[in-house]
PDB file of C-alpha atoms in Angstrom:
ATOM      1  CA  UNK A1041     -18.425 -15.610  19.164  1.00 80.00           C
ATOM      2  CA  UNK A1042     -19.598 -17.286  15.971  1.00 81.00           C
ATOM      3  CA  UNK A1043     -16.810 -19.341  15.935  1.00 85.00           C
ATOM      4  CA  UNK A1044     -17.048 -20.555  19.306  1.00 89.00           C
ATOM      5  CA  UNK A1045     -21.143 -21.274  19.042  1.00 90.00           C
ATOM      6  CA  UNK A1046     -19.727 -22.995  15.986  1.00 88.00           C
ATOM      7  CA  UNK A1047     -16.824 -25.397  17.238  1.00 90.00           C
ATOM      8  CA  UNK A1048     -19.200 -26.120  20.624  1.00 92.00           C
ATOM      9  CA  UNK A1049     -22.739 -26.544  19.524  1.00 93.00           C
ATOM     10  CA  UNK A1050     -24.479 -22.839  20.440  1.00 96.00           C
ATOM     11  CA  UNK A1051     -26.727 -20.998  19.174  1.00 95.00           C
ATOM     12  CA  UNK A1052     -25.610 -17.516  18.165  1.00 96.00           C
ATOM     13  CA  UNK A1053     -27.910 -14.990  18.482  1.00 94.00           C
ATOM     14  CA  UNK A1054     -26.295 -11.294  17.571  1.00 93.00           C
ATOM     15  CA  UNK A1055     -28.995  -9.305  19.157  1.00 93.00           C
ATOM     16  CA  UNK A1056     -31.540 -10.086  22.418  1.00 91.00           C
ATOM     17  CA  UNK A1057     -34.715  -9.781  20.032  1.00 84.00           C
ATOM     18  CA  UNK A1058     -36.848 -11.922  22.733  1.00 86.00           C
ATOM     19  CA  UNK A1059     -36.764  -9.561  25.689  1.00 90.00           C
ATOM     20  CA  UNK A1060     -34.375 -11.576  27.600  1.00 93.00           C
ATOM     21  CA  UNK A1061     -33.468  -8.472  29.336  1.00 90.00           C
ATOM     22  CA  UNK A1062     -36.537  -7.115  30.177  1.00 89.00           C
ATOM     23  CA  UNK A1063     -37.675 -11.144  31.642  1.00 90.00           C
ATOM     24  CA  UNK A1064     -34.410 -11.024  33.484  1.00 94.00           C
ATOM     25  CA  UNK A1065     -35.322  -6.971  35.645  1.00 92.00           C
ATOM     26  CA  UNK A1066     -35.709  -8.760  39.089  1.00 92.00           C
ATOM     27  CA  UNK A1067     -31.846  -8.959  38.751  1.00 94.00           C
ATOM     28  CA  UNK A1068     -29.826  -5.932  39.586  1.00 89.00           C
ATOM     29  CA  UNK A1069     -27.753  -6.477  36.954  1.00 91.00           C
ATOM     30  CA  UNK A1070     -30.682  -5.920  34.242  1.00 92.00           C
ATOM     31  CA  UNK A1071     -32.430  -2.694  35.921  1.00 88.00           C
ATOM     32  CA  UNK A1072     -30.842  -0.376  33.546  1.00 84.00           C
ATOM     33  CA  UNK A1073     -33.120   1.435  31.005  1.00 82.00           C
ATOM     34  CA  UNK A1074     -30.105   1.845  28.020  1.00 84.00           C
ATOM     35  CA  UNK A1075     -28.787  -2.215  29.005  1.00 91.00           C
ATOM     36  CA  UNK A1076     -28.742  -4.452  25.634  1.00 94.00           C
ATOM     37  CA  UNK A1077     -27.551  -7.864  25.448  1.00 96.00           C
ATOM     38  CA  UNK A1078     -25.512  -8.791  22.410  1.00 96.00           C
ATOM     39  CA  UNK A1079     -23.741 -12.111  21.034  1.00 95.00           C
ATOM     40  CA  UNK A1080     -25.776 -14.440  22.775  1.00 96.00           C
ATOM     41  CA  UNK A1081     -24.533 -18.232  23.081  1.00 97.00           C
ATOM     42  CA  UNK A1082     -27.306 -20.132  23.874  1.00 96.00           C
ATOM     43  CA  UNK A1083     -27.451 -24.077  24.621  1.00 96.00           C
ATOM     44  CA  UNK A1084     -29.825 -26.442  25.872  1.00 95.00           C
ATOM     45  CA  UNK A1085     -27.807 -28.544  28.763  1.00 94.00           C
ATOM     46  CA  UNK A1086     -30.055 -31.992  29.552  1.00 91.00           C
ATOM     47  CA  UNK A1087     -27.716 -33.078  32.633  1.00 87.00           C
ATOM     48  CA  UNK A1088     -29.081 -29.809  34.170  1.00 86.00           C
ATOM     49  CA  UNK A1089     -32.140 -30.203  32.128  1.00 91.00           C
ATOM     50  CA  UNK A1090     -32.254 -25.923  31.206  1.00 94.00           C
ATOM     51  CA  UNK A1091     -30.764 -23.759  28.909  1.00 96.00           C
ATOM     52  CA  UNK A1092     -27.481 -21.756  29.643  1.00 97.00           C
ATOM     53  CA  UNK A1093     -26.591 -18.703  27.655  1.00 97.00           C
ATOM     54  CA  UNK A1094     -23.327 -16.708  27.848  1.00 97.00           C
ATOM     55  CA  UNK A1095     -24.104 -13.310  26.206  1.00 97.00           C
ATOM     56  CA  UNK A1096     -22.728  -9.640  26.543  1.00 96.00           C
ATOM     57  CA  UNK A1097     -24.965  -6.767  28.015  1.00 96.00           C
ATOM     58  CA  UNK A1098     -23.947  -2.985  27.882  1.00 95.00           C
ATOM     59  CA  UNK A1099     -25.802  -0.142  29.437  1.00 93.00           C
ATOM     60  CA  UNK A1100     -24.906   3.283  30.357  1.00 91.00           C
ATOM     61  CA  UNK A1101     -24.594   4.801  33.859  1.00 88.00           C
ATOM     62  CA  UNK A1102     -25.425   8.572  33.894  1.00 84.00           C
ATOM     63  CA  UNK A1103     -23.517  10.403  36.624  1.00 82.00           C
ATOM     64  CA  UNK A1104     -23.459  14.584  37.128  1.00 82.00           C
ATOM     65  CA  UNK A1105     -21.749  15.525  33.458  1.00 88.00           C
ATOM     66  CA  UNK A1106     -20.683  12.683  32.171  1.00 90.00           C
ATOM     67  CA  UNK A1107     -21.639   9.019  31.111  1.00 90.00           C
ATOM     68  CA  UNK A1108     -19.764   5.981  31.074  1.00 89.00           C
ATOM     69  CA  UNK A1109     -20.861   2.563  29.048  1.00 92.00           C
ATOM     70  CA  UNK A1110     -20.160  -0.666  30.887  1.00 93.00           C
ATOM     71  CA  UNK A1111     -19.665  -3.739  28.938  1.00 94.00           C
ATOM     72  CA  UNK A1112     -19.604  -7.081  30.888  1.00 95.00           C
ATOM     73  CA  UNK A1113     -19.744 -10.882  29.978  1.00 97.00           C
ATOM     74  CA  UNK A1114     -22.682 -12.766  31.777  1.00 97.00           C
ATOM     75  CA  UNK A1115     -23.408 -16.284  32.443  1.00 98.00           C
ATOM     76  CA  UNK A1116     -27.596 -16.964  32.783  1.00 98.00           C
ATOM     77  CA  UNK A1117     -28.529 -20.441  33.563  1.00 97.00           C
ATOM     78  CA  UNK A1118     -32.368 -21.191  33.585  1.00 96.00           C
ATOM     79  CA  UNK A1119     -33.306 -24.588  34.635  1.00 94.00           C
ATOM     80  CA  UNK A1120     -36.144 -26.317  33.777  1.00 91.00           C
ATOM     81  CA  UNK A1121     -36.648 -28.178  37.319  1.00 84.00           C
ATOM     82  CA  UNK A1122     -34.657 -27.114  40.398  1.00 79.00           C
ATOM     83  CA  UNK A1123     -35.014 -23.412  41.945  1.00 86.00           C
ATOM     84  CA  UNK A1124     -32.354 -21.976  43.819  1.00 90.00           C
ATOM     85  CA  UNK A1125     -32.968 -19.931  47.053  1.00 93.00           C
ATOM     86  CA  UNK A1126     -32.878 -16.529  46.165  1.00 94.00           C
ATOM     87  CA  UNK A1127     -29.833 -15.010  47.268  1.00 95.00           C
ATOM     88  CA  UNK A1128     -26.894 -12.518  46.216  1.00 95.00           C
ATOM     89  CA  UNK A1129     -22.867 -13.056  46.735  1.00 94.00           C
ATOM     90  CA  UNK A1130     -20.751 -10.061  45.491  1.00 92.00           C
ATOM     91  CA  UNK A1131     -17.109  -9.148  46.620  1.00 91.00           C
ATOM     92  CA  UNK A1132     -16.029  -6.965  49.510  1.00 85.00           C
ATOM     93  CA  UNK A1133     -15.112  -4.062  49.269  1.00 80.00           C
ATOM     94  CA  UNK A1134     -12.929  -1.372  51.230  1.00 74.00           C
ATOM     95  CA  UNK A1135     -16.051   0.430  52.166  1.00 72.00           C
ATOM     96  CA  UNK A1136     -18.244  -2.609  53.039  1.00 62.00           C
ATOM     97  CA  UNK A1137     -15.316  -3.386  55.593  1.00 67.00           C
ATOM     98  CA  UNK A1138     -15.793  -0.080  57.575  1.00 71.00           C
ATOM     99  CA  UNK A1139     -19.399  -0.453  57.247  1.00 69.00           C
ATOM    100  CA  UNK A1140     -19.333  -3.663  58.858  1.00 66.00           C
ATOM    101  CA  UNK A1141     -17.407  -2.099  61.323  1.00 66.00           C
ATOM    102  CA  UNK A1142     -20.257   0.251  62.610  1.00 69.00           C
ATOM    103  CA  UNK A1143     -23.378  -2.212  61.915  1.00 67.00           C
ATOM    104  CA  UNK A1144     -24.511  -4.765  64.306  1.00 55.00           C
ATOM    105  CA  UNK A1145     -26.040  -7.032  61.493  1.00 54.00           C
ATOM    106  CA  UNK A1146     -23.781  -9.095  59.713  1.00 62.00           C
ATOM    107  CA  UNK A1147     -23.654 -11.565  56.760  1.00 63.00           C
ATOM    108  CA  UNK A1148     -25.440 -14.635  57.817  1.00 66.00           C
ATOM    109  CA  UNK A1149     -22.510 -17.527  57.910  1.00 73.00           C
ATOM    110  CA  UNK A1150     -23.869 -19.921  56.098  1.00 80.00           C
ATOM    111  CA  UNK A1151     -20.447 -21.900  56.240  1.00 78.00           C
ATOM    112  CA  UNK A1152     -17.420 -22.225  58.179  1.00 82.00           C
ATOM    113  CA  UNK A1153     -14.869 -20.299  55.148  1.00 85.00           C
ATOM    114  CA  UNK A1154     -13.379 -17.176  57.124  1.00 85.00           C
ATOM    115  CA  UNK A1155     -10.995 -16.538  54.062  1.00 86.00           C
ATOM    116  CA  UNK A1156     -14.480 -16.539  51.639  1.00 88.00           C
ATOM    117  CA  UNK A1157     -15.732 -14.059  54.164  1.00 83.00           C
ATOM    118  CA  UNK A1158     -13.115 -11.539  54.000  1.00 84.00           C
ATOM    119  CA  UNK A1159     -13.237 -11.466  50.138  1.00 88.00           C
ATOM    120  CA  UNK A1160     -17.337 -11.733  49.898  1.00 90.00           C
ATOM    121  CA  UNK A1161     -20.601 -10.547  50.886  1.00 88.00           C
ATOM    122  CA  UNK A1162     -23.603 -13.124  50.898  1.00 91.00           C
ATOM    123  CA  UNK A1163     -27.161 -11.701  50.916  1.00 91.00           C
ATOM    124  CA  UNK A1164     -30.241 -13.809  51.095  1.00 92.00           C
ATOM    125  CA  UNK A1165     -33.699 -13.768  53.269  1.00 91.00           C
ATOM    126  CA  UNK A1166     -33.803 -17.531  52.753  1.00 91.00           C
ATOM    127  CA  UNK A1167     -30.887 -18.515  54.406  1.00 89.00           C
ATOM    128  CA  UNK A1168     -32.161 -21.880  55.983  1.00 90.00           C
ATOM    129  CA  UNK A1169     -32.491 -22.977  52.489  1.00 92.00           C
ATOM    130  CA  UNK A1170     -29.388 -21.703  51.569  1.00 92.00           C
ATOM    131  CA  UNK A1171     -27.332 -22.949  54.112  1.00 91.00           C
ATOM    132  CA  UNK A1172     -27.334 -26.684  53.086  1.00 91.00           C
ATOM    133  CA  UNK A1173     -25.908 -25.766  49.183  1.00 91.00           C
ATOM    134  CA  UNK A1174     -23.139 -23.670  50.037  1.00 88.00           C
ATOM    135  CA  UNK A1175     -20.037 -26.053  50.351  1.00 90.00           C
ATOM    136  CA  UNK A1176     -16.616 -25.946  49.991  1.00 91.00           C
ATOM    137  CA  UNK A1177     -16.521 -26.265  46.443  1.00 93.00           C
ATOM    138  CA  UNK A1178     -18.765 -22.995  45.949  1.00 93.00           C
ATOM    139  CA  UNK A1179     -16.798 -20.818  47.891  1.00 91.00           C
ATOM    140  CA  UNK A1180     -13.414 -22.605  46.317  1.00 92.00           C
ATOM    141  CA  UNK A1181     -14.797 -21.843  42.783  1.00 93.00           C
ATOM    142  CA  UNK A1182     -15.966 -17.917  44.328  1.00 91.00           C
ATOM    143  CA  UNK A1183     -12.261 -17.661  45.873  1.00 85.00           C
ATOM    144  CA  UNK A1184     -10.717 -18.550  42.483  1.00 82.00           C
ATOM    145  CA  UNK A1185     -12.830 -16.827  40.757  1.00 72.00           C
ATOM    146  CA  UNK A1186     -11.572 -13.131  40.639  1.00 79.00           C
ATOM    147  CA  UNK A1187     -14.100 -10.944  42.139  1.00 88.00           C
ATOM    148  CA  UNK A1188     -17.185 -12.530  40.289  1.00 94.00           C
ATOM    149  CA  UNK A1189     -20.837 -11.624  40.864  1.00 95.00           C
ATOM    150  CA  UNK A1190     -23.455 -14.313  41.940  1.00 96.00           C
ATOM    151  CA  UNK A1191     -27.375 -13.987  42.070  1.00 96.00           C
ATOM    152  CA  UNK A1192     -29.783 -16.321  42.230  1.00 96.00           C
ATOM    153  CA  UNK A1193     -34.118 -15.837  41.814  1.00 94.00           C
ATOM    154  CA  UNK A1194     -36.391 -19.001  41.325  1.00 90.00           C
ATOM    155  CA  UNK A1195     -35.004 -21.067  38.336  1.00 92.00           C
ATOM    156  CA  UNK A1196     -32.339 -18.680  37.490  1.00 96.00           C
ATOM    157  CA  UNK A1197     -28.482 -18.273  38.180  1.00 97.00           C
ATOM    158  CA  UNK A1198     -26.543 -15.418  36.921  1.00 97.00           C
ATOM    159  CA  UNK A1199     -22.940 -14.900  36.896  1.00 97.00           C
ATOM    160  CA  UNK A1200     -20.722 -11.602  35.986  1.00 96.00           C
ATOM    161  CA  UNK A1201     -17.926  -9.738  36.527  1.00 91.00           C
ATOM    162  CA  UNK A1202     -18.298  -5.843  37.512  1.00 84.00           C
ATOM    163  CA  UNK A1203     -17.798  -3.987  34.227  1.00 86.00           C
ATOM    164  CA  UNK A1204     -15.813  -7.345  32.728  1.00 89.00           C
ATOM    165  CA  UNK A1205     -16.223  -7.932  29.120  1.00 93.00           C
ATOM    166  CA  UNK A1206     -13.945 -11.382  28.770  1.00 95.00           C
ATOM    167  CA  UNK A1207     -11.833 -12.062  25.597  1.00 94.00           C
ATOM    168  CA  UNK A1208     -13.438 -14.742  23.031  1.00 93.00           C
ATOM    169  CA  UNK A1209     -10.602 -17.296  24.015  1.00 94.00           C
ATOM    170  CA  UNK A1210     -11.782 -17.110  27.899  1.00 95.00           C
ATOM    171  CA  UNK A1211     -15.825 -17.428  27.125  1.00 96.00           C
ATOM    172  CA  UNK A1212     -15.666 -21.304  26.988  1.00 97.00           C
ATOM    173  CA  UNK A1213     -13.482 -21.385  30.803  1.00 95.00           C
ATOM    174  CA  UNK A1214     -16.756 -19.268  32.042  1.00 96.00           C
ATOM    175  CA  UNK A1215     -19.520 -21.069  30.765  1.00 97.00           C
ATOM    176  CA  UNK A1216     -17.682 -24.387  32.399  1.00 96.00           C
ATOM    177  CA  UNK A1217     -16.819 -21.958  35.441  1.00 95.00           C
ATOM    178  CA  UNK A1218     -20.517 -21.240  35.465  1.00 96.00           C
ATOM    179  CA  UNK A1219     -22.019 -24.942  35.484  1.00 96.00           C
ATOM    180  CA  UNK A1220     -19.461 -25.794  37.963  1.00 96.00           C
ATOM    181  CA  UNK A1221     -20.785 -22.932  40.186  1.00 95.00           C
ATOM    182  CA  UNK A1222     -24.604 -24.174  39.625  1.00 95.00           C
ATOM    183  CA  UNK A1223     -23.713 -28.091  40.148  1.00 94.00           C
ATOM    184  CA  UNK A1224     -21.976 -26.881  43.915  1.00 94.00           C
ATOM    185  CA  UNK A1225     -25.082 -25.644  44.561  1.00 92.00           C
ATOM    186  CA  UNK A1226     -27.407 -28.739  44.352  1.00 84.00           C
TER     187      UNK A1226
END
């Protein structure tokens, strides 16, 4: 990760000795007690104007007997100007389907994408703001983008994989994957 803050003009920070973590607990992602970020890229982005960091975090889930540490790559974009509706996208999953199934309330359509639909789940209480940013190109970038995590809270837009740490020579195609993701959304 040096290497690549380095070559592309980050800032490496080994450890998360500024609480990003703890700032960040009104994500999901972050409400683990053991989760630590680690290698931290961190760059200040003016077209955006924010900062956009690309960082590991690791926490343990503790289930009956037995524990298992997660690792995952993150994206974390925190602009300076425009907030994002709140909202949640996550993919679909075998179980969601036969839950849908029995439930009467579904995922608000916020756009005409059947084929996003089937792979996806959006959930936001602000979906009249919403509804204007999502676009083609968002759910393109989603579809592409092998089962990736979105969330978004005031200023803030995080990106992940479930329990996906990505190889060094793949961080560079998810920061870009991540600004592309944020700019569909304006």
């Amino acid at each position: 990760m040096g290497k690549i803050a380095l070559v592309h003009q980050f800032a490496f920070v080994p450890k998360d000795e500024t609480g990003l973590a703890k700032a960040m607990k009104a994500f999901s992602l972050f409400k683990h007690k053991s989760g630590k970020i680690s290698n931290m890229l961190e760059k200040e982005v003016r077209e955006i104007p924010g900062k956009v960091r690309v960082f590991d975090y690791k926490y343990t889930v503790h289930t009956g007997n037995s524990n298992a540490t997660i690792i995952q790559t993150v994206f974390l974009l925190s602009s300076n100007s425009q907030e994002l509706p709140a909202f949640k996208v996550y993919p679909r999953t075998f179980f969601h389907k036969i839950a849908a199934y029995f439930r009467k309330n579904k995922t608000p359509e916020l756009i005409k994408d059947p084929a996003f639909y089937e792979r996806y789940i959006v959930k936001t209480e602000e979906a009249a703001e919403l509804k204007p940013r999502m676009n083609y190109d968002f759910t393109r970038l989603l579809k592409n983008g092998k089962n990736l995590r979105v969330e978004s809270l005031d200023n803030h837009l995080l990106i992940y994989r479930d329990s996906k740490r990505l190889p060094v020579e793949e961080i560079m195609d998810f920061y870009e994957l991540g600004l592309k993701i944020y700019n569909s959304l304006k």
